[in-house]
Coordinates of C-alpha atoms in Angstrom, one line a residue:
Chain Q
X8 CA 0.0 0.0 0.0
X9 CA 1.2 3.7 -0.7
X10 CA 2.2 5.7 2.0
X11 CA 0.5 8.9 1.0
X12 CA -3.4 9.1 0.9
X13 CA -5.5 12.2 -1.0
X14 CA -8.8 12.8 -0.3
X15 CA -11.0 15.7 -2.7
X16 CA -13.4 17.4 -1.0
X17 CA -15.5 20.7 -2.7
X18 CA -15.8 23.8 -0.6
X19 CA -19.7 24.0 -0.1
X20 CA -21.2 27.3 0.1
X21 CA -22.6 27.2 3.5
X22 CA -19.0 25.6 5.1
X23 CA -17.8 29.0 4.0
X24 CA -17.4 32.4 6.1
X25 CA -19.0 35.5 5.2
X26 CA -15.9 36.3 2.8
X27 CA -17.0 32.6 1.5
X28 CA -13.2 31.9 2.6
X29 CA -13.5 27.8 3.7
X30 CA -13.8 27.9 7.6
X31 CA -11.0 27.0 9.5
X32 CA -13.4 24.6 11.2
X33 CA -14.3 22.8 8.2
X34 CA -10.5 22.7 7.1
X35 CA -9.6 21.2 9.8
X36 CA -12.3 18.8 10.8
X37 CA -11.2 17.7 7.0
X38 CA -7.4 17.1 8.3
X39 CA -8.6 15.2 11.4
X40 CA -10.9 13.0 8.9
X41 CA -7.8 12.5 6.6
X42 CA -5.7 11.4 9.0
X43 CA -7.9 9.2 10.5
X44 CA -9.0 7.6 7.2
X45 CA -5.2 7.2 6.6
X46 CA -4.6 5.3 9.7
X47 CA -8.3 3.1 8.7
X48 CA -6.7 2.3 5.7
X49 CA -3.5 0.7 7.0
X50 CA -5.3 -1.4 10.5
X51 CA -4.6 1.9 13.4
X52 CA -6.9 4.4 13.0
X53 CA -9.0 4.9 15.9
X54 CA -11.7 1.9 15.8
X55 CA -9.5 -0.2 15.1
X56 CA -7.5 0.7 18.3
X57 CA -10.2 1.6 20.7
X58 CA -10.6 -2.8 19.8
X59 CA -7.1 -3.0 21.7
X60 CA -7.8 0.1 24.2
X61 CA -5.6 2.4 22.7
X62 CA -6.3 5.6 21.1
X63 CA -4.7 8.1 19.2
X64 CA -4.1 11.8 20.9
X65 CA -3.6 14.8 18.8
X66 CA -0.4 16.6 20.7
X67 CA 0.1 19.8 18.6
X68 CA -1.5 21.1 15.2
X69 CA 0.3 23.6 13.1
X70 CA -1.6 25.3 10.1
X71 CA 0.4 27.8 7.8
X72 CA -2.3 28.6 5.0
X73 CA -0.5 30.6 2.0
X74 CA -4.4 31.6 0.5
X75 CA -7.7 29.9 2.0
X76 CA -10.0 28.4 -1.2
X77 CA -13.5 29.5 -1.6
X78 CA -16.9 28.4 -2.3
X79 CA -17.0 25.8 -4.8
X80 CA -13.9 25.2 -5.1
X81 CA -11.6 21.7 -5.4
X82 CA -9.4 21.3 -2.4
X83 CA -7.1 18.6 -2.6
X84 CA -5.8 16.9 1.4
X85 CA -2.8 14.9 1.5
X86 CA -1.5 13.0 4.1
X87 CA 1.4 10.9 4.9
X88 CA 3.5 9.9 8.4
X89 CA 6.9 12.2 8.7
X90 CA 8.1 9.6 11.4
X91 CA 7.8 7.9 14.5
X92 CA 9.0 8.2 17.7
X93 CA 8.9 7.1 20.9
X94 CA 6.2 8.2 22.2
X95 CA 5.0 10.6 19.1
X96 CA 4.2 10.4 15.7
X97 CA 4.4 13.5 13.0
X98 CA 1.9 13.5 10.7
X99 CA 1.7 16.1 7.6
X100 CA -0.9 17.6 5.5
X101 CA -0.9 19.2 2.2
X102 CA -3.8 21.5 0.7
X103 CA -3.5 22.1 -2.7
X104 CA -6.4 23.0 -5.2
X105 CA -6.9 20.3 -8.4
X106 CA -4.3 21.7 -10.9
X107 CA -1.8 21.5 -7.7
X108 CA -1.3 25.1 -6.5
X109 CA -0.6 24.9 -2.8
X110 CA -3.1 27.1 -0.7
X111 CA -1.4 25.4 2.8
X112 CA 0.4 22.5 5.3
X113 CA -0.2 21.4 8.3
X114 CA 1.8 19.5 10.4
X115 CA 0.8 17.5 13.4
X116 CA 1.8 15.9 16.5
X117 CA 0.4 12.7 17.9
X118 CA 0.0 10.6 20.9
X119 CA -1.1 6.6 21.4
X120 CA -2.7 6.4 24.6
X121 CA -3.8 3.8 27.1
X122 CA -7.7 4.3 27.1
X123 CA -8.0 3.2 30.8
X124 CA -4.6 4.4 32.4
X125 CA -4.3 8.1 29.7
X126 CA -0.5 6.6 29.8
X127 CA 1.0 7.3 26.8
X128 CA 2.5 3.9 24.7
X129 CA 6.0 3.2 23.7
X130 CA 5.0 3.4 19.4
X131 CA 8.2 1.4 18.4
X132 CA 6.9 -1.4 21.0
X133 CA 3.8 -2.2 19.9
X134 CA 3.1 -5.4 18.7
X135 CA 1.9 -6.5 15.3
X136 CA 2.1 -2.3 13.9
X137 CA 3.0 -1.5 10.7
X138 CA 3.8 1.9 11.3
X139 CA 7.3 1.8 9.9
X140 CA 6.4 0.4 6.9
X141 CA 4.4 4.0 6.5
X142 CA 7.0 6.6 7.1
X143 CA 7.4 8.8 4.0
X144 CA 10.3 11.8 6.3
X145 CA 11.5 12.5 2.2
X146 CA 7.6 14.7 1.4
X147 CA 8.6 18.4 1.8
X148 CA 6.3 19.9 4.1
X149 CA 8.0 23.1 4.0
X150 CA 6.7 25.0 6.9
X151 CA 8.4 25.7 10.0
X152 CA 8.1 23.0 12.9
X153 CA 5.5 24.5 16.0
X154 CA 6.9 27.1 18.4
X155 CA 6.3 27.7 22.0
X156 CA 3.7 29.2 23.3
X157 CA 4.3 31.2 26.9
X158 CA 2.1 30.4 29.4
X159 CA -0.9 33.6 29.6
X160 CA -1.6 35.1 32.8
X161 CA -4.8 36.1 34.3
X162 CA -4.5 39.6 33.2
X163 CA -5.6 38.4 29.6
X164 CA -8.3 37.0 30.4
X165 CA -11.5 37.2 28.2
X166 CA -14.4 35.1 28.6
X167 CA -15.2 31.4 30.0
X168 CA -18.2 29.1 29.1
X169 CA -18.8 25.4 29.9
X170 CA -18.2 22.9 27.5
X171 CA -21.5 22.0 25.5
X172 CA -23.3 19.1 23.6
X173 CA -21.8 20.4 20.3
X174 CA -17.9 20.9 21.9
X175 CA -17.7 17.0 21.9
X176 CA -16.9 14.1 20.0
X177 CA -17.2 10.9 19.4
X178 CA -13.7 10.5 22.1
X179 CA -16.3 12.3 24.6
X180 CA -13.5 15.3 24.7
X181 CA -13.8 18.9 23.1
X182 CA -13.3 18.7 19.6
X183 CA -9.9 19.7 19.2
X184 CA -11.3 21.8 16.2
X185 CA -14.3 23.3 18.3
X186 CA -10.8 24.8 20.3
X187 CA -10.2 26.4 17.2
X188 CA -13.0 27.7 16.4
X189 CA -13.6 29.3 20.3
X190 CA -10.1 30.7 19.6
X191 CA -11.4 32.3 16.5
X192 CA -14.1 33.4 17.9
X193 CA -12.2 35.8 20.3
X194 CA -11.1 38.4 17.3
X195 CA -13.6 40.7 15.7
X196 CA -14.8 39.8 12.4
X197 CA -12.9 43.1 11.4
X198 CA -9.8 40.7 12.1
X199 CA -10.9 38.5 9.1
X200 CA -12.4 41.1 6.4
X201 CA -11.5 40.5 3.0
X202 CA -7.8 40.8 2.2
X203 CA -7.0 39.8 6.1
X204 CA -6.7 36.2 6.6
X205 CA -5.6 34.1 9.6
X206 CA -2.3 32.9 7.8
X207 CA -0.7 30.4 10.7
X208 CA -2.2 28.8 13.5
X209 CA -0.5 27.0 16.0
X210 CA -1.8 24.8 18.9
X211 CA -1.1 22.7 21.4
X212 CA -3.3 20.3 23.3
X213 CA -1.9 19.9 26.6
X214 CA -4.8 18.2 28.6
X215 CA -8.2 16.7 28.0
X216 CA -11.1 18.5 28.9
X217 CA -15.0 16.8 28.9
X218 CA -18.6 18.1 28.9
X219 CA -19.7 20.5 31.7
X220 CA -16.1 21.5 32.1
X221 CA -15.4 25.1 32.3
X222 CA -13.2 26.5 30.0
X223 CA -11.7 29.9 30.2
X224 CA -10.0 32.0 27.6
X225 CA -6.7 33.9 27.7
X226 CA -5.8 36.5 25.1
X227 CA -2.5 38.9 24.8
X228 CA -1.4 40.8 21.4
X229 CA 2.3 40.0 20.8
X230 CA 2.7 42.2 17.7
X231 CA -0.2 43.7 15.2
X232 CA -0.6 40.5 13.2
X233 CA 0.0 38.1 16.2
X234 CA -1.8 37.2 19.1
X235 CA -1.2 34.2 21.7
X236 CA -4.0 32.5 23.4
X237 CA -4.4 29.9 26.5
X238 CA -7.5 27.9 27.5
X239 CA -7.7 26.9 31.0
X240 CA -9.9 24.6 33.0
X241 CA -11.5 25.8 36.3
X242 CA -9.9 29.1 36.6
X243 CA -11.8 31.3 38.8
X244 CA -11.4 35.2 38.7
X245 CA -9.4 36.2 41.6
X246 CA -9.1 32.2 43.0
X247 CA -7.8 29.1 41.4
X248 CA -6.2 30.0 38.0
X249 CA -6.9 26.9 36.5
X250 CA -5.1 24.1 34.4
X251 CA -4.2 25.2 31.1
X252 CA -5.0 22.6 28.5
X253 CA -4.7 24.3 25.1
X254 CA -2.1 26.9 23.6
X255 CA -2.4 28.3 20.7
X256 CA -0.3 31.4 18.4
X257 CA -2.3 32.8 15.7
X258 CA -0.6 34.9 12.8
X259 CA -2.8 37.4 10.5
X260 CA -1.4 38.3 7.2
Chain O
X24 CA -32.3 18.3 -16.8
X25 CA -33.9 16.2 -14.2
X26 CA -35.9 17.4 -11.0
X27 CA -34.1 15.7 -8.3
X28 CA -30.7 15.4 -7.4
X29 CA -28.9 13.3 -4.8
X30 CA -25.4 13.7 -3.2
X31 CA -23.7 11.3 -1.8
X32 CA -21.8 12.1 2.0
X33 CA -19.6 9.6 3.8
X34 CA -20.3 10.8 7.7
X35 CA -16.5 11.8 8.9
X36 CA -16.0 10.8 12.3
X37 CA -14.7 13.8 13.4
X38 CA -18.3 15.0 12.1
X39 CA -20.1 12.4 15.1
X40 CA -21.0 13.2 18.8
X41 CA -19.9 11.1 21.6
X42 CA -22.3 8.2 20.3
X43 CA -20.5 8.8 16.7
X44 CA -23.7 10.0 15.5
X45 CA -23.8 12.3 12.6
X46 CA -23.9 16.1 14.1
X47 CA -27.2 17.8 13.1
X48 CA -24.8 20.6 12.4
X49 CA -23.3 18.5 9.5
X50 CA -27.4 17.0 8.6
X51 CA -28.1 20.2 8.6
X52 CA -25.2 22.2 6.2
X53 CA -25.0 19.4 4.0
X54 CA -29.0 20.0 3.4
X55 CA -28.7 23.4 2.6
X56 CA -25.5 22.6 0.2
X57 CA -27.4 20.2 -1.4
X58 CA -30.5 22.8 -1.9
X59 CA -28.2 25.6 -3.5
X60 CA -26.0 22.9 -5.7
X61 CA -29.4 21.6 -7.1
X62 CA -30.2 25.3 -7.8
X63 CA -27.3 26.1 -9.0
X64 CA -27.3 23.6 -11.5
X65 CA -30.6 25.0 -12.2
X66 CA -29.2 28.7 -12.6
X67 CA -31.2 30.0 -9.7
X68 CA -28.2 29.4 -6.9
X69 CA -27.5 32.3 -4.4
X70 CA -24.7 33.5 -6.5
X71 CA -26.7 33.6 -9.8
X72 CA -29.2 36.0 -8.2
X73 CA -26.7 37.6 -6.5
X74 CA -25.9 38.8 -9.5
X75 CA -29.1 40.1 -10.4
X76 CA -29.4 40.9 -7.0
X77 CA -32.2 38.5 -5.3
X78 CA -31.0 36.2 -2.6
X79 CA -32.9 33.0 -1.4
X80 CA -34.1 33.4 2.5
X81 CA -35.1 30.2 4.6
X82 CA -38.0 31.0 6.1
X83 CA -38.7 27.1 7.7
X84 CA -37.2 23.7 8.2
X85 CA -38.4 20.8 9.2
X86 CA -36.3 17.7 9.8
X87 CA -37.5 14.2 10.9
X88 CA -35.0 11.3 11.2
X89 CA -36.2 7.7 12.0
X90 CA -32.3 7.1 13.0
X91 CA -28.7 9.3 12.5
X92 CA -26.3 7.4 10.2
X93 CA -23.2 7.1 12.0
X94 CA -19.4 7.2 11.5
X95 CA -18.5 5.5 8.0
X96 CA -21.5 5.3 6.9
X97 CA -23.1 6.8 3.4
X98 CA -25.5 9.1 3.2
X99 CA -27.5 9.8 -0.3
X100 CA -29.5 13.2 0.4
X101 CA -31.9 13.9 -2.1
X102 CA -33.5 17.1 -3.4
X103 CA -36.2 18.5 -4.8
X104 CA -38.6 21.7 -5.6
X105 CA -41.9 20.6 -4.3
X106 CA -43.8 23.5 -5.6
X107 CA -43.9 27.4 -5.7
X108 CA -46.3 29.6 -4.9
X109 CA -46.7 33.4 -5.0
X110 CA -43.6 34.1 -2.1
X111 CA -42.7 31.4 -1.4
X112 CA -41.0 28.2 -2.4
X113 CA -41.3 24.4 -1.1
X114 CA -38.0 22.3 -1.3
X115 CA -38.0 18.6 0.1
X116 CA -35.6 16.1 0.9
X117 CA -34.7 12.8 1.3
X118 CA -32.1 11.0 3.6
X119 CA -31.3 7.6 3.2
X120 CA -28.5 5.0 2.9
X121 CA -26.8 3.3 0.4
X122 CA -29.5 0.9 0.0
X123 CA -32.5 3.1 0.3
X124 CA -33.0 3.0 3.4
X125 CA -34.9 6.1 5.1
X126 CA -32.8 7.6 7.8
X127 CA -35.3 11.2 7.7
X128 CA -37.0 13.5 5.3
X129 CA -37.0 16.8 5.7
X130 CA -39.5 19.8 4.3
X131 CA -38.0 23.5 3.8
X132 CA -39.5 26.8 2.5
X133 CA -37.5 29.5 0.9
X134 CA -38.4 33.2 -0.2
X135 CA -36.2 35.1 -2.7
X136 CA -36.0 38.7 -1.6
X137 CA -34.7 41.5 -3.2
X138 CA -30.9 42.3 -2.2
X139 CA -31.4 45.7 -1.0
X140 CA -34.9 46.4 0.0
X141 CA -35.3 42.7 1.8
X142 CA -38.4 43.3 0.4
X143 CA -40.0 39.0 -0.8
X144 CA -39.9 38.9 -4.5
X145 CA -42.7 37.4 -6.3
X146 CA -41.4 33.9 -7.3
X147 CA -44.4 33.5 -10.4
X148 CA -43.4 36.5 -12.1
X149 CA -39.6 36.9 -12.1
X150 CA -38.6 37.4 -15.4
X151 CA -36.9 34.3 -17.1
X152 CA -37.2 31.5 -14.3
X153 CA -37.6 27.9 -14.7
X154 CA -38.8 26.9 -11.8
X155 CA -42.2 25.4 -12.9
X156 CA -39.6 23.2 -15.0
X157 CA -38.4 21.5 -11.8
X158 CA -41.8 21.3 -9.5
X159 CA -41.9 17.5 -8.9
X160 CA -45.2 17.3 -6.2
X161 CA -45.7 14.1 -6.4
X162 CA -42.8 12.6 -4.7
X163 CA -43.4 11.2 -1.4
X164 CA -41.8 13.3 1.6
X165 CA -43.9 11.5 4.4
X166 CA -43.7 13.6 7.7
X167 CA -46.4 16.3 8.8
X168 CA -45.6 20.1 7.6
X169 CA -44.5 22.8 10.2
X170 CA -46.8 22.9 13.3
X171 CA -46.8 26.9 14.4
X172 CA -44.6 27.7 17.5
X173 CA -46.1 29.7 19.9
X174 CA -44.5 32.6 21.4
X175 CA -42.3 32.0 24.5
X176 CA -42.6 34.0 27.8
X177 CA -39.8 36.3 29.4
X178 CA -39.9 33.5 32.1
X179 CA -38.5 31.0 30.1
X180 CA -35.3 32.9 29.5
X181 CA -32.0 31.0 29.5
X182 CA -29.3 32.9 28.1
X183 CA -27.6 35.2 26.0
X184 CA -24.7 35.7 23.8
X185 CA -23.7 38.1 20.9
X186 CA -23.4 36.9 18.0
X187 CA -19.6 35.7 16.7
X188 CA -17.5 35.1 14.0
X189 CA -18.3 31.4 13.5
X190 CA -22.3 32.5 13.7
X191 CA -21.9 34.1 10.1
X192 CA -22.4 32.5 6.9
X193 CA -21.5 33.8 3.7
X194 CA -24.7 36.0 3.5
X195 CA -23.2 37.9 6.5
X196 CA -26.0 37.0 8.6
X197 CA -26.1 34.7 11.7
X198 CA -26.2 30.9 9.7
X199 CA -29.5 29.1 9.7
X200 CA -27.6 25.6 11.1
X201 CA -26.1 27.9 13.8
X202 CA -29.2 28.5 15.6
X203 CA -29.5 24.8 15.4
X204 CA -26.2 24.2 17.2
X205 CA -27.0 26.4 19.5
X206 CA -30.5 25.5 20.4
X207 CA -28.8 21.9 20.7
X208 CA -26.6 23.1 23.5
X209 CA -29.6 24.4 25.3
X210 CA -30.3 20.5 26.6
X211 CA -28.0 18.6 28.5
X212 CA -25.9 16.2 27.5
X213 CA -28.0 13.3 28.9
X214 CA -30.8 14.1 26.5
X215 CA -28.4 12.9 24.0
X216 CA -27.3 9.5 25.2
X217 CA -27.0 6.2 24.0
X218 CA -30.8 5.6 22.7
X219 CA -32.2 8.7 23.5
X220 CA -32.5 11.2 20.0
X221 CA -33.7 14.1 19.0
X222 CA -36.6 12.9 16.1
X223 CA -38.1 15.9 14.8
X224 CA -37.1 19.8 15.0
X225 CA -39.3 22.1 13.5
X226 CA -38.0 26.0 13.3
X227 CA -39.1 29.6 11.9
X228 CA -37.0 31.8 10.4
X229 CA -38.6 35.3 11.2
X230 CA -35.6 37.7 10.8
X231 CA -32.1 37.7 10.3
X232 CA -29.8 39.1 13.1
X233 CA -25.9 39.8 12.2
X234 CA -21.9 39.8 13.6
X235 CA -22.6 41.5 17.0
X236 CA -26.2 41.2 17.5
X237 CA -26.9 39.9 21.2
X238 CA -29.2 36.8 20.4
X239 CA -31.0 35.8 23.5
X240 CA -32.7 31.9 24.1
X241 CA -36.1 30.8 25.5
X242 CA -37.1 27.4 26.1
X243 CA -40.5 25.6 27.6
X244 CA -40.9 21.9 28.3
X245 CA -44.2 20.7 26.9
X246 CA -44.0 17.6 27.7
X247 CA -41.3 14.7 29.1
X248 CA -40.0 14.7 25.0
X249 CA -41.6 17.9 23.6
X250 CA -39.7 21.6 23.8
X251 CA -40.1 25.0 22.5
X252 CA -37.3 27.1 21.5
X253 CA -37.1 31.2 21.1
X254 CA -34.5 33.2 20.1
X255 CA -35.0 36.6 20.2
X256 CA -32.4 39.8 19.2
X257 CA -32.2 42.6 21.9
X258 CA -33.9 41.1 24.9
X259 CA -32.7 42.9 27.9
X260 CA -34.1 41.2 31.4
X261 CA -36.6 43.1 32.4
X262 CA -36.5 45.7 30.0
X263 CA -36.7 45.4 26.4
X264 CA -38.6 42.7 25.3
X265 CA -37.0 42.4 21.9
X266 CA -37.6 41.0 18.5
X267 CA -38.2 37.3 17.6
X268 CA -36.2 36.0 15.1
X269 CA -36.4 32.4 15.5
X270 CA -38.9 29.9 17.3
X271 CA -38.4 25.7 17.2
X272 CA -39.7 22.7 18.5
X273 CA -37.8 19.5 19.4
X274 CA -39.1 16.5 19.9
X275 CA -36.6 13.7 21.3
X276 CA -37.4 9.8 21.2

């Protein structure tokens, strides 16, 4: 089998913004799906682990988007393994339109957990995996590799809300899109009129959080074009400030 | 050109709850992406009378599913005029699987208004349209039309937020699945569990609200598996009793 799966998806008119730019939540709900069809494809995707009580983590999500297509539009996701680790696995992404213009990459970070024990496995150690026979580290994904995002503090904080029927999936977590889109949601839509565009987005999951929980959103400007965020659970003005469990750096262009 | 069209959808997993059902968010989009492709092919999509200035309005949808297809599974959502009357419009669809199997059906009405005025055009007489080509009454879309909503008390407030970035659809209004989403998260996640769906939503478009507007929610048990839904723009507790803009029922099984 190939190493490198493509799946062509159309931009529908009403997964688009009011710029009819593609929404960041549809792009990368269609990332998550790629990669997960991938790893159906070749015996590990998610089912096939949740069979032997293991399940894949997403650990940190880079998106660098050189233009973002628009409504009806061809988009084109690739997605292939960079390598494997010990206890991590890069994935990569490329989003191109049908005649093979790039509009973006994304690059990803992920984690095999225990379902029961949330103990990360050893990925070279697992028995009967045919990850090696995947890795394709020779695909350019040429984007830079995710910073590091400072811890926020409580000074920049914005807004919190508890974690509703639509925030989760089928892992019973927060979407790790739906993070996106709350992050997103934090700028004016001034920040995205036509000719702005969110051009990099980096994030980093750093702990689960599940229905009910109360999530509260940190915010400070680094430059014009770039902003830092931090999503903590159970902070409390004034009192306990929480565990943060998502970073994130955005970059307009 | 035929009068019915069907698209075929593989449900993503990352587009499942936390029972891997399809979202009604997704049900939802991919019904009104189905209604403007099969207009579009038709020459009457939003961007055709964009251009000449019109726009289609949902005024009501009605959705009834006998089960939600879940991950993996396809989905074959069919389309089709109804029939067309002086201001309005009836399009109907069909949701099934691979086989033919009825997962739902669904009824929507649609106005075309003029761009600027908002003013409802009047669908028999515009100039050059085929819709009585495509009319197709006599295929079977076998659940009850709307029912009316009544209006909801101040008393049955539940809360408030202004409308956000990811609220806005391409028509720079507040998107019609949104409300959906939203009026989800007004119930618990134990209405949702394992065995326990919603089966028929019924909602009323009544006027559009934009980026910014603060969009207020209402909701009355009628009985054990019966609920009504308000959304109102403006609503200030205990002062302004502000405008409707939406009202729903849900009905869970």
């Amino acid at each position: 089998m190939k190493k490198i799966d493509t799946t062509s998806i159309v931009v529908d008119p009403f997964n688009t913004d009011f710029c009819q730019r593609w929404t960041w939540t549809m792009l990368g709900k269609t990332l998550l799906n790629a990669a997960e069809n991938h790893a159906k494809a070749r015996g590990f995707g998610m089912m096939d682990l949740n069979g032997r009580h293991y399940t894949w983590v997403l650990s940190r999500l880079t998106i660098e988007m050189q233009s973002m297509p628009t409504a009806y539009h061809n988009v084109n996701v690739s997605t292939w393994i960079e390598n494997i680790y010990r206890l991590f696995t890069n994935r990569n992404f490329a989003i191109k339109d049908e005649d093979g213009t790039v509009y973006g990459y994304a690059r990803s970070i992920w984690a095999m957990i225990d379902y029961e024990t949330r103990q990360p496995m050893q990925l070279e150690q697992i028995e009967g995996e045919q990850f090696q026979a995947y890795l394709l580290p020779e695909e350019p994904c040429p984007i830079a590799a995710q910073g590091r995002v400072r811890a926020l503090t409580d000074a920049d904080y914005v807004k919190s809300h508890h974690a509703k029927y639509s925030d989760i999936d089928m892992n019973s977590h927060v979407n790790s899109i739906k993070y996106i889109e709350h992050i997103m949601d934090l700028f004016s839509i001034d920040d995205y009129k036509e000719g702005r565009n969110l051009h990099r987005l980096e994030i980093s999951y750093m702990a689960e959080s599940r229905y009910g929980d109360l999530l509260s959103f940190f915010k400070r400007k680094v430059s014009d074009n770039k902003y830092e965020v931090e999503v903590r659970k159970d902070f409390i003005p004034g009192g306990d400030r929480g565990t943060p469990i998502v970073r994130a750096s955005l970059e307009f262009s």
